[in-house]
């Protein structure tokens, strides 16, 4: 278990290093002078808005040319499209269009967030971060002011009414403030995260995974319904009167696809998705008339019941997944706090998406997904199932750690009981008293010795010595482990000479 934990930690460390390297490659150098910083702030302020206006202009002009329409009121249409991608309701021929596609809004939020993250260093000061956010918000507000003036001028030519200026500035400010704050926070997270509790930091990634799982479940339900109602969708496409009309309906359906996905996700959590007089829920449907949009052919026309409530197991399983991820990241009681924090974040995000996806639909009524109910139900499902799962995972981890410690103690006890593992007490031998040697007298048993430098001397060969008329073979063995190069070795001792016998 320890080896697996160490491998997991090393893998996480390598992933963090890789992410830091990729972030460093994407990040631009921080400007050194005031002129460079001014240019950078102007780029952040007007480049996303300028690119968006150019794309909208191209799309609108191409559409008008394909439809064989004159270019009267083109600038007014471009300004209205700029406000539409910021979720500002438009009034066309006394009909209010408040249900606007959120796909372009998500795209501009992503572009602004990425641009702000690219020019923000991880160690940026709060003053620098606020300047980047301010520039990212100020530029679009200027473009919005110009767009409102253009719409007021074009309203005399085309049936387009000027929207509420305060409402328009408010929506543009909210969208770009959210995008810029997200980008700056992502860039400074290595420094900013150090001031945040660990259970809050560990809730970010599991919360994002849970949010994507909920939206993915809604997308799967829309896809299944689209395949089941393909004949209805095809009949609605045929109302386009030609290739141009069918292409326009297809593009419009693609733009509104995220809105329908959010509605399906709201229904999966137990909420209600209402489109005019039509309402969809896992507990019951109410029929009515719908706009002739091919994508709306996926709305169920039957009465819900039977096995439909079993779809509630989907948010339950997502909550279990959230609790498992948090329990693996955080140990102990902090895992519960991590789950609740992630659930609250996902609930707030779902509420915002539900609010953006609805609105006024002219004479057909209102499209709404009960955004506050959607957020509360999301928090309830994820918080309940995730908390229980996190507690179980944390208990299992603590139990495994306890068993591992006990196993280690038992192994040490077994090793101590093995033969020869006990300590052996050593008994010191008695030391006799040394006899003093008189001055000038040779010590008893003295032997002749000479120092031999063994660095150049070869190993002593096998020699023969005569003792008492007999030839004795003696071999001197040298212990190499006790000889070190560069040191003087112990002196070589000559064998004692015995008196020659008469036989010699």
Short mmCIF file of C-alpha atoms in Angstrom, two decimals:
data_model
loop_
_atom_site.label_atom_id
_atom_site.label_comp_id
_atom_site.label_asym_id
_atom_site.label_seq_id
_atom_site.Cartn_x
_atom_site.Cartn_y
_atom_site.Cartn_z
CA UNK A 1 0.00 0.00 0.00
CA UNK A 2 2.88 2.35 0.80
CA UNK A 3 4.48 1.60 -2.56
CA UNK A 4 1.20 2.33 -4.35
CA UNK A 5 0.82 5.61 -2.48
CA UNK A 6 4.38 6.58 -3.33
CA UNK A 7 3.85 5.78 -7.01
CA UNK A 8 0.64 7.82 -7.00
CA UNK A 9 2.42 10.75 -5.36
CA UNK A 10 5.27 10.58 -7.88
CA UNK A 11 2.78 10.47 -10.75
CA UNK A 12 0.91 13.47 -9.37
CA UNK A 13 4.19 15.34 -8.99
CA UNK A 14 5.16 14.62 -12.60
CA UNK A 15 1.74 15.79 -13.80
CA UNK A 16 2.09 19.03 -11.84
CA UNK A 17 5.54 19.63 -13.29
CA UNK A 18 4.22 18.99 -16.80
CA UNK A 19 1.31 21.35 -16.28
CA UNK A 20 3.66 24.03 -14.95
CA UNK A 21 5.93 23.64 -17.98
CA UNK A 22 2.99 23.87 -20.40
CA UNK A 23 1.68 26.91 -18.53
CA UNK A 24 5.09 28.51 -18.72
CA UNK A 25 5.29 27.92 -22.47
CA UNK A 26 1.84 29.47 -23.00
CA UNK A 27 2.55 32.43 -20.76
CA UNK A 28 3.90 35.56 -22.37
CA UNK A 29 6.76 37.53 -20.87
CA UNK A 30 5.75 40.18 -18.35
CA UNK A 31 6.37 43.71 -19.76
CA UNK A 32 9.31 45.55 -18.25
CA UNK A 33 8.48 49.13 -19.21
CA UNK A 34 5.36 51.28 -18.93
CA UNK A 35 5.03 51.43 -22.72
CA UNK A 36 5.02 47.64 -22.98
CA UNK A 37 2.48 47.36 -20.20
CA UNK A 38 0.22 49.94 -21.86
CA UNK A 39 0.35 48.04 -25.13
CA UNK A 40 -0.42 44.80 -23.34
CA UNK A 41 -3.45 46.32 -21.59
CA UNK A 42 -4.77 47.77 -24.86
CA UNK A 43 -4.42 44.35 -26.46
CA UNK A 44 -6.36 42.71 -23.65
CA UNK A 45 -9.02 45.41 -23.83
CA UNK A 46 -9.79 45.46 -27.55
CA UNK A 47 -8.45 42.34 -29.25
CA UNK A 48 -11.22 39.90 -28.16
CA UNK A 49 -13.88 42.50 -28.92
CA UNK A 50 -12.32 43.35 -32.27
CA UNK A 51 -12.05 39.72 -33.35
CA UNK A 52 -15.66 39.11 -32.30
CA UNK A 53 -16.94 42.11 -34.27
CA UNK A 54 -15.03 41.01 -37.38
CA UNK A 55 -16.46 37.49 -37.19
CA UNK A 56 -19.99 38.80 -36.66
CA UNK A 57 -19.63 41.20 -39.58
CA UNK A 58 -18.45 38.44 -41.88
CA UNK A 59 -21.26 36.11 -40.87
CA UNK A 60 -23.98 38.72 -41.23
CA UNK A 61 -22.78 40.00 -44.60
CA UNK A 62 -22.48 36.47 -46.00
CA UNK A 63 -25.99 35.65 -44.74
CA UNK A 64 -27.50 38.75 -46.34
CA UNK A 65 -25.77 38.05 -49.64
CA UNK A 66 -26.88 34.42 -49.72
CA UNK A 67 -30.45 35.48 -48.94
CA UNK A 68 -30.36 38.02 -51.83
CA UNK A 69 -31.15 40.82 -49.40
CA UNK A 70 -29.87 44.37 -49.51
CA UNK A 71 -27.28 45.57 -47.02
CA UNK A 72 -29.53 48.15 -45.44
CA UNK A 73 -29.14 48.16 -41.68
CA UNK A 74 -26.04 45.94 -41.74
CA UNK A 75 -24.29 47.94 -39.03
CA UNK A 76 -27.38 47.79 -36.85
CA UNK A 77 -27.51 44.00 -37.24
CA UNK A 78 -23.82 43.73 -36.27
CA UNK A 79 -24.35 45.84 -33.15
CA UNK A 80 -27.43 43.79 -32.23
CA UNK A 81 -25.43 40.56 -32.63
CA UNK A 82 -22.72 41.97 -30.30
CA UNK A 83 -25.35 42.53 -27.63
CA UNK A 84 -26.98 39.15 -28.29
CA UNK A 85 -23.83 37.17 -27.55
CA UNK A 86 -23.75 38.96 -24.18
CA UNK A 87 -27.31 37.78 -23.40
CA UNK A 88 -28.88 41.23 -23.83
CA UNK A 89 -32.56 40.80 -24.86
CA UNK A 90 -33.48 42.31 -28.24
CA UNK A 91 -36.80 43.74 -29.38
CA UNK A 92 -37.47 43.15 -33.08
CA UNK A 93 -40.77 44.40 -34.55
CA UNK A 94 -42.27 44.75 -31.06
CA UNK A 95 -41.37 41.14 -30.21
CA UNK A 96 -38.90 40.53 -27.40
CA UNK A 97 -36.31 37.81 -27.92
CA UNK A 98 -34.77 36.95 -24.58
CA UNK A 99 -33.83 33.31 -25.21
CA UNK A 100 -30.39 33.69 -26.74
CA UNK A 101 -27.85 30.94 -27.50
CA UNK A 102 -25.21 30.49 -24.82
CA UNK A 103 -22.66 28.85 -27.13
CA UNK A 104 -21.24 32.18 -28.42
CA UNK A 105 -21.25 33.50 -24.83
CA UNK A 106 -19.19 30.53 -23.65
CA UNK A 107 -16.81 31.07 -26.56
CA UNK A 108 -16.13 34.72 -25.74
CA UNK A 109 -15.73 33.89 -22.04
CA UNK A 110 -13.12 31.28 -22.92
CA UNK A 111 -11.24 33.67 -25.24
CA UNK A 112 -11.11 36.50 -22.68
CA UNK A 113 -10.11 34.17 -19.84
CA UNK A 114 -7.30 32.65 -21.87
CA UNK A 115 -6.00 36.05 -22.93
CA UNK A 116 -5.94 37.34 -19.35
CA UNK A 117 -4.22 34.18 -18.11
CA UNK A 118 -1.53 34.51 -20.80
CA UNK A 119 -0.41 37.98 -19.66
CA UNK A 120 -0.60 37.32 -15.91
CA UNK A 121 2.39 35.87 -14.08
CA UNK A 122 1.88 33.49 -11.14
CA UNK A 123 3.65 35.96 -8.83
CA UNK A 124 1.76 39.04 -10.06
CA UNK A 125 0.79 41.58 -7.46
CA UNK A 126 -2.89 42.37 -6.76
CA UNK A 127 -2.41 45.75 -8.44
CA UNK A 128 -1.26 44.13 -11.68
CA UNK A 129 -4.09 41.60 -11.56
CA UNK A 130 -6.70 44.33 -11.08
CA UNK A 131 -5.26 46.31 -13.98
CA UNK A 132 -5.59 43.30 -16.28
CA UNK A 133 -9.18 42.70 -15.16
CA UNK A 134 -10.03 46.38 -15.55
CA UNK A 135 -8.65 46.51 -19.08
CA UNK A 136 -10.51 43.33 -20.06
CA UNK A 137 -13.78 44.88 -18.88
CA UNK A 138 -13.26 48.46 -20.09
CA UNK A 139 -12.68 47.59 -23.75
CA UNK A 140 -15.98 45.72 -24.28
CA UNK A 141 -17.88 48.49 -22.47
CA UNK A 142 -16.55 50.99 -25.01
CA UNK A 143 -17.62 48.72 -27.87
CA UNK A 144 -21.05 48.38 -26.23
CA UNK A 145 -21.46 52.16 -26.06
CA UNK A 146 -20.67 52.40 -29.79
CA UNK A 147 -23.09 49.56 -30.54
CA UNK A 148 -25.94 51.25 -28.67
CA UNK A 149 -25.37 54.42 -30.68
CA UNK A 150 -25.39 52.43 -33.95
CA UNK A 151 -28.63 50.65 -33.00
CA UNK A 152 -30.30 53.95 -32.14
CA UNK A 153 -29.35 55.25 -35.58
CA UNK A 154 -30.37 52.07 -37.43
CA UNK A 155 -33.74 51.81 -35.70
CA UNK A 156 -35.05 54.35 -38.20
CA UNK A 157 -34.28 51.96 -41.09
CA UNK A 158 -34.86 48.47 -39.67
CA UNK A 159 -37.50 47.28 -37.13
CA UNK A 160 -35.00 47.10 -34.28
CA UNK A 161 -35.63 48.89 -31.00
CA UNK A 162 -32.87 50.20 -28.76
CA UNK A 163 -32.44 48.03 -25.66
CA UNK A 164 -32.18 49.33 -22.14
CA UNK A 165 -28.71 50.89 -21.89
CA UNK A 166 -28.24 50.08 -18.21
CA UNK A 167 -29.27 46.47 -18.81
CA UNK A 168 -26.88 46.19 -21.79
CA UNK A 169 -23.90 47.61 -19.88
CA UNK A 170 -24.71 45.38 -16.91
CA UNK A 171 -24.69 42.14 -18.93
CA UNK A 172 -21.50 43.04 -20.80
CA UNK A 173 -19.81 43.99 -17.54
CA UNK A 174 -20.87 40.73 -15.86
CA UNK A 175 -19.75 38.46 -18.72
CA UNK A 176 -16.30 40.01 -19.12
CA UNK A 177 -15.73 40.39 -15.38
CA UNK A 178 -16.44 36.68 -14.93
CA UNK A 179 -14.13 35.75 -17.81
CA UNK A 180 -11.25 38.02 -16.75
CA UNK A 181 -11.46 36.98 -13.10
CA UNK A 182 -11.42 33.32 -14.07
CA UNK A 183 -8.34 33.77 -16.26
CA UNK A 184 -6.39 35.78 -13.68
CA UNK A 185 -7.31 33.35 -10.90
CA UNK A 186 -6.16 30.41 -13.01
CA UNK A 187 -2.83 32.10 -13.77
CA UNK A 188 -2.11 33.12 -10.16
CA UNK A 189 -3.46 29.91 -8.63
CA UNK A 190 0.01 28.59 -7.61
CA UNK A 191 0.38 31.70 -5.42
CA UNK A 192 -3.28 32.31 -4.63
CA UNK A 193 -3.90 28.69 -3.67
CA UNK A 194 -1.35 28.92 -0.86
CA UNK A 195 -3.70 31.28 1.00
CA UNK A 196 -6.72 28.99 0.54
CA UNK A 197 -7.51 26.02 2.82
CA UNK A 198 -6.42 22.69 1.42
CA UNK A 199 -9.95 21.28 1.36
CA UNK A 200 -11.01 24.20 -0.86
CA UNK A 201 -8.11 23.68 -3.28
CA UNK A 202 -8.83 19.97 -3.53
CA UNK A 203 -12.49 20.66 -4.37
CA UNK A 204 -11.78 22.44 -7.66
CA UNK A 205 -10.96 19.53 -9.94
CA UNK A 206 -13.61 17.08 -8.60
CA UNK A 207 -16.20 19.87 -8.85
CA UNK A 208 -15.32 20.55 -12.49
CA UNK A 209 -15.54 16.83 -13.26
CA UNK A 210 -18.96 16.61 -11.62
CA UNK A 211 -20.25 19.64 -13.54
CA UNK A 212 -19.05 18.23 -16.85
CA UNK A 213 -20.63 14.87 -15.97
CA UNK A 214 -24.03 16.52 -15.37
CA UNK A 215 -23.87 18.45 -18.64
CA UNK A 216 -22.62 15.34 -20.42
CA UNK A 217 -25.60 13.36 -19.11
CA UNK A 218 -27.91 16.06 -20.50
CA UNK A 219 -26.12 15.87 -23.87
CA UNK A 220 -26.54 12.08 -23.95
CA UNK A 221 -30.26 12.39 -23.26
CA UNK A 222 -30.64 14.99 -26.04
CA UNK A 223 -28.76 12.74 -28.48
CA UNK A 224 -30.93 9.72 -27.64
CA UNK A 225 -34.10 11.76 -28.01
CA UNK A 226 -32.83 13.20 -31.30
CA UNK A 227 -32.33 9.71 -32.72
CA UNK A 228 -35.73 8.56 -31.50
CA UNK A 229 -37.53 11.61 -32.95
CA UNK A 230 -35.52 11.87 -36.15
CA UNK A 231 -38.61 11.84 -38.36
CA UNK A 232 -40.02 14.88 -36.56
CA UNK A 233 -36.69 16.70 -36.81
CA UNK A 234 -36.50 15.94 -40.53
CA UNK A 235 -40.01 17.29 -41.18
CA UNK A 236 -39.09 20.53 -39.40
CA UNK A 237 -35.94 20.88 -41.50
CA UNK A 238 -37.98 20.56 -44.71
CA UNK A 239 -39.79 23.77 -43.80
CA UNK A 240 -36.64 25.69 -44.63
CA UNK A 241 -37.71 26.09 -48.30
CA UNK A 242 -34.44 25.29 -49.98
CA UNK A 243 -30.83 24.65 -49.13
CA UNK A 244 -30.31 28.12 -47.67
CA UNK A 245 -33.27 27.82 -45.33
CA UNK A 246 -32.32 24.33 -44.20
CA UNK A 247 -28.74 25.47 -43.60
CA UNK A 248 -29.98 28.40 -41.53
CA UNK A 249 -32.20 26.16 -39.39
CA UNK A 250 -29.31 23.74 -38.87
CA UNK A 251 -26.95 26.51 -37.73
CA UNK A 252 -29.63 27.90 -35.43
CA UNK A 253 -30.17 24.45 -33.91
CA UNK A 254 -26.45 24.02 -33.29
CA UNK A 255 -26.28 27.41 -31.57
CA UNK A 256 -29.16 26.53 -29.25
CA UNK A 257 -27.90 22.99 -28.53
CA UNK A 258 -26.19 23.96 -25.20
CA UNK A 259 -29.45 25.57 -24.04
CA UNK A 260 -31.34 22.33 -24.63
CA UNK A 261 -28.56 20.37 -22.89
CA UNK A 262 -28.95 22.54 -19.79
CA UNK A 263 -32.71 21.95 -19.86
CA UNK A 264 -32.21 18.18 -20.10
CA UNK A 265 -29.77 18.30 -17.18
CA UNK A 266 -32.31 20.26 -15.13
CA UNK A 267 -34.93 17.60 -15.84
CA UNK A 268 -32.52 14.80 -14.88
CA UNK A 269 -31.97 16.30 -11.44
CA UNK A 270 -35.72 16.39 -10.77
CA UNK A 271 -36.42 19.94 -11.96
CA UNK A 272 -38.77 21.22 -14.65
CA UNK A 273 -37.80 22.52 -18.10
CA UNK A 274 -40.54 24.82 -19.40
CA UNK A 275 -40.81 26.09 -22.99
CA UNK A 276 -43.91 28.26 -23.26
CA UNK A 277 -46.85 26.01 -22.41
CA UNK A 278 -44.75 22.84 -22.64
CA UNK A 279 -43.04 21.48 -19.53
CA UNK A 280 -40.80 18.43 -19.24
CA UNK A 281 -39.93 16.52 -16.07
CA UNK A 282 -39.21 12.96 -15.00
CA UNK A 283 -42.46 13.04 -13.00
CA UNK A 284 -44.78 14.35 -15.71
CA UNK A 285 -44.98 16.23 -19.04
CA UNK A 286 -47.40 18.89 -20.23
CA UNK A 287 -47.92 19.28 -24.00
CA UNK A 288 -48.38 22.41 -26.08
CA UNK A 289 -47.13 24.32 -29.13
CA UNK A 290 -43.41 24.81 -29.79
CA UNK A 291 -41.45 27.04 -32.19
CA UNK A 292 -40.64 25.33 -35.53
CA UNK A 293 -36.99 24.78 -34.60
CA UNK A 294 -35.67 21.34 -35.62
CA UNK A 295 -33.80 20.94 -32.34
CA UNK A 296 -37.03 21.24 -30.36
CA UNK A 297 -38.22 18.07 -32.04
CA UNK A 298 -36.30 16.25 -29.32
CA UNK A 299 -38.79 17.41 -26.66
CA UNK A 300 -40.83 14.36 -25.54
CA UNK A 301 -44.46 14.59 -26.56
CA UNK A 302 -45.72 11.74 -24.38
CA UNK A 303 -46.68 11.66 -20.74
CA UNK A 304 -43.80 10.90 -18.43
CA UNK A 305 -44.14 8.04 -16.02
CA UNK A 306 -43.21 4.43 -15.54
CA UNK A 307 -39.42 4.12 -15.60
CA UNK A 308 -38.73 7.84 -16.03
CA UNK A 309 -38.05 8.47 -12.30
CA UNK A 310 -35.27 5.92 -12.47
CA UNK A 311 -33.26 8.55 -14.36
CA UNK A 312 -32.66 10.18 -10.99
CA UNK A 313 -30.00 7.55 -10.42
CA UNK A 314 -27.76 9.54 -12.80
CA UNK A 315 -27.18 12.53 -10.46
CA UNK A 316 -26.89 10.04 -7.60
CA UNK A 317 -24.05 8.22 -9.35
CA UNK A 318 -22.36 11.52 -10.18
CA UNK A 319 -22.51 12.37 -6.47
CA UNK A 320 -20.90 9.04 -5.64
CA UNK A 321 -18.14 9.78 -8.15
CA UNK A 322 -17.59 13.20 -6.55
CA UNK A 323 -17.36 11.68 -3.07
CA UNK A 324 -14.91 9.04 -4.24
CA UNK A 325 -12.62 11.63 -5.84
CA UNK A 326 -12.70 13.87 -2.77
CA UNK A 327 -12.14 10.94 -0.42
CA UNK A 328 -9.05 9.90 -2.34
CA UNK A 329 -7.62 13.42 -2.35
CA UNK A 330 -8.33 14.44 1.24
CA UNK A 331 -8.21 12.32 4.38
CA UNK A 332 -10.27 12.57 7.51
CA UNK A 333 -12.95 15.14 8.22
CA UNK A 334 -11.65 17.51 5.53
CA UNK A 335 -13.00 15.14 2.87
CA UNK A 336 -16.54 16.03 3.96
CA UNK A 337 -15.78 19.75 3.70
CA UNK A 338 -14.28 19.20 0.26
CA UNK A 339 -17.42 17.44 -0.97
CA UNK A 340 -19.73 20.17 0.32
CA UNK A 341 -17.56 22.90 -1.20
CA UNK A 342 -17.48 21.19 -4.59
CA UNK A 343 -21.24 20.56 -4.47
CA UNK A 344 -21.94 24.20 -3.65
CA UNK A 345 -19.72 25.37 -6.52
CA UNK A 346 -21.41 23.05 -9.02
CA UNK A 347 -24.84 24.14 -7.77
CA UNK A 348 -23.99 27.81 -8.30
CA UNK A 349 -22.62 27.10 -11.78
CA UNK A 350 -25.77 25.19 -12.75
CA UNK A 351 -27.93 28.04 -11.47
CA UNK A 352 -26.06 30.55 -13.63
CA UNK A 353 -26.33 28.32 -16.70
CA UNK A 354 -30.04 27.81 -16.06
CA UNK A 355 -30.54 31.55 -15.81
CA UNK A 356 -28.60 32.28 -19.02
CA UNK A 357 -30.35 29.52 -20.98
CA UNK A 358 -33.86 30.91 -20.45
CA UNK A 359 -35.70 34.10 -21.23
CA UNK A 360 -38.64 35.63 -23.04
CA UNK A 361 -39.74 33.98 -26.30
CA UNK A 362 -42.13 36.54 -27.74
CA UNK A 363 -45.74 35.46 -28.10
CA UNK A 364 -44.90 31.86 -27.14
CA UNK A 365 -44.22 32.81 -23.53
CA UNK A 366 -41.13 32.20 -21.42
CA UNK A 367 -38.40 29.59 -21.55
CA UNK A 368 -37.20 28.83 -18.04
CA UNK A 369 -35.54 25.98 -16.21
CA UNK A 370 -36.29 27.12 -12.64
CA UNK A 371 -32.65 28.08 -12.23
CA UNK A 372 -32.72 28.34 -8.43
CA UNK A 373 -34.45 24.94 -8.10
CA UNK A 374 -31.90 23.50 -10.52
CA UNK A 375 -29.03 24.75 -8.35
CA UNK A 376 -30.53 23.50 -5.08
CA UNK A 377 -31.29 20.06 -6.49
CA UNK A 378 -27.77 19.76 -7.89
CA UNK A 379 -26.28 20.68 -4.53
CA UNK A 380 -28.58 18.23 -2.73
CA UNK A 381 -27.79 15.25 -4.98
CA UNK A 382 -24.04 15.82 -5.05
CA UNK A 383 -23.78 16.81 -1.39
CA UNK A 384 -25.79 13.88 -0.02
CA UNK A 385 -24.36 11.08 -2.13
CA UNK A 386 -20.88 12.59 -2.14
CA UNK A 387 -20.74 13.06 1.64
CA UNK A 388 -21.72 9.45 2.33
CA UNK A 389 -19.23 8.14 -0.22
CA UNK A 390 -16.42 10.38 1.07
CA UNK A 391 -16.98 9.18 4.65
CA UNK A 392 -16.85 5.55 3.52
CA UNK A 393 -13.69 6.10 1.48
CA UNK A 394 -12.01 7.99 4.34
CA UNK A 395 -12.93 5.21 6.81
CA UNK A 396 -11.59 2.57 4.43
CA UNK A 397 -8.32 4.49 4.04
CA UNK A 398 -7.88 4.91 7.79
CA UNK A 399 -8.67 1.24 8.37
CA UNK A 400 -6.11 0.21 5.74
CA UNK A 401 -3.48 2.44 7.33
CA UNK A 402 -4.21 0.96 10.77
CA UNK A 403 -3.95 -2.61 9.47
CA UNK A 404 -0.68 -1.75 7.76
CA UNK A 405 0.78 -0.38 11.00
CA UNK A 406 -0.37 -3.46 12.93
CA UNK A 407 1.12 -5.74 10.28
CA UNK A 408 4.44 -3.93 10.59
CA UNK A 409 4.43 -4.33 14.39
CA UNK A 410 3.62 -8.05 14.11
CA UNK A 411 6.46 -8.52 11.64
CA UNK A 412 8.89 -6.87 14.03
CA UNK A 413 7.69 -9.14 16.87
CA UNK A 414 8.19 -12.24 14.72
CA UNK A 415 11.69 -11.16 13.78
CA UNK A 416 12.57 -10.63 17.43
CA UNK A 417 11.48 -14.21 18.25
CA UNK A 418 13.66 -15.83 15.63
CA UNK A 419 16.66 -17.97 16.84
CA UNK A 420 19.77 -15.89 17.24
CA UNK A 421 17.85 -12.64 17.32
CA UNK A 422 18.33 -12.25 21.10
CA UNK A 423 21.17 -10.16 22.34
CA UNK A 424 24.18 -12.13 23.66
CA UNK A 425 25.96 -10.68 26.65
CA UNK A 426 29.75 -10.64 26.30
CA UNK A 427 31.87 -11.58 29.36
CA UNK A 428 35.07 -9.65 29.59
CA UNK A 429 38.23 -11.76 30.11
CA UNK A 430 40.39 -10.88 33.13
CA UNK A 431 43.48 -8.87 32.36
CA UNK A 432 46.64 -9.90 34.17
CA UNK A 433 49.06 -7.46 35.70
CA UNK A 434 52.04 -6.58 33.54
CA UNK A 435 55.49 -7.27 35.04
CA UNK A 436 57.65 -4.13 34.98
CA UNK A 437 60.82 -4.38 32.89
CA UNK A 438 64.08 -3.17 34.55
CA UNK A 439 65.96 -0.42 32.73
CA UNK A 440 68.51 -1.72 30.29
CA UNK A 441 67.18 -5.26 30.35
CA UNK A 442 65.71 -6.81 27.27
CA UNK A 443 62.19 -7.99 27.59
CA UNK A 444 61.60 -11.68 27.85
CA UNK A 445 60.80 -13.40 24.64
CA UNK A 446 62.10 -10.52 22.58
CA UNK A 447 62.24 -11.14 18.88
CA UNK A 448 64.06 -9.42 16.10
CA UNK A 449 61.93 -7.41 13.77
CA UNK A 450 62.51 -5.17 10.83
CA UNK A 451 60.21 -2.84 8.98
CA UNK A 452 59.43 -3.97 5.51
CA UNK A 453 57.86 -1.67 2.90
CA UNK A 454 55.32 -3.90 1.29
CA UNK A 455 54.38 -1.45 -1.38
CA UNK A 456 57.19 -2.69 -3.58
CA UNK A 457 57.92 -6.02 -1.92
CA UNK A 458 56.20 -9.07 -3.35
CA UNK A 459 54.14 -11.38 -1.28
CA UNK A 460 56.26 -13.70 0.80
CA UNK A 461 56.55 -17.04 -0.95
CA UNK A 462 56.33 -20.38 0.62
CA UNK A 463 59.53 -20.94 2.63
CA UNK A 464 61.22 -23.86 4.32
CA UNK A 465 62.75 -23.72 7.84
CA UNK A 466 64.84 -26.31 9.58
CA UNK A 467 63.85 -26.92 13.16
CA UNK A 468 65.54 -29.74 15.05
CA UNK A 469 66.95 -31.37 11.93
CA UNK A 470 63.61 -31.45 10.23
CA UNK A 471 62.49 -29.27 7.43
CA UNK A 472 59.26 -27.50 8.19
CA UNK A 473 57.12 -25.94 5.55
CA UNK A 474 55.71 -22.55 6.56
CA UNK A 475 53.49 -20.33 4.58
CA UNK A 476 52.79 -16.72 5.49
CA UNK A 477 49.28 -15.63 4.69
CA UNK A 478 48.64 -11.94 4.41
CA UNK A 479 45.14 -10.63 5.13
CA UNK A 480 44.48 -8.17 2.35
CA UNK A 481 41.56 -6.64 4.25
CA UNK A 482 43.94 -5.25 6.89
CA UNK A 483 46.46 -3.73 4.45
CA UNK A 484 45.80 -0.29 3.00
CA UNK A 485 47.89 1.27 0.25
CA UNK A 486 50.03 4.20 1.34
CA UNK A 487 50.31 3.10 5.00
CA UNK A 488 53.13 1.34 6.77
CA UNK A 489 52.14 -2.21 7.58
CA UNK A 490 53.03 -4.17 10.64
CA UNK A 491 56.67 -5.28 10.77
CA UNK A 492 57.52 -8.67 9.44
CA UNK A 493 58.64 -10.99 12.23
CA UNK A 494 61.57 -13.42 11.70
CA UNK A 495 61.18 -16.89 13.01
CA UNK A 496 63.35 -17.57 16.13
CA UNK A 497 66.68 -19.22 15.41
CA UNK A 498 67.32 -22.46 17.27
CA UNK A 499 70.76 -23.83 18.06
CA UNK A 500 72.07 -26.30 15.57
CA UNK A 501 71.98 -29.86 16.66
CA UNK A 502 75.07 -32.07 16.62
CA UNK A 503 73.63 -33.84 13.64
CA UNK A 504 74.00 -30.68 11.60
#
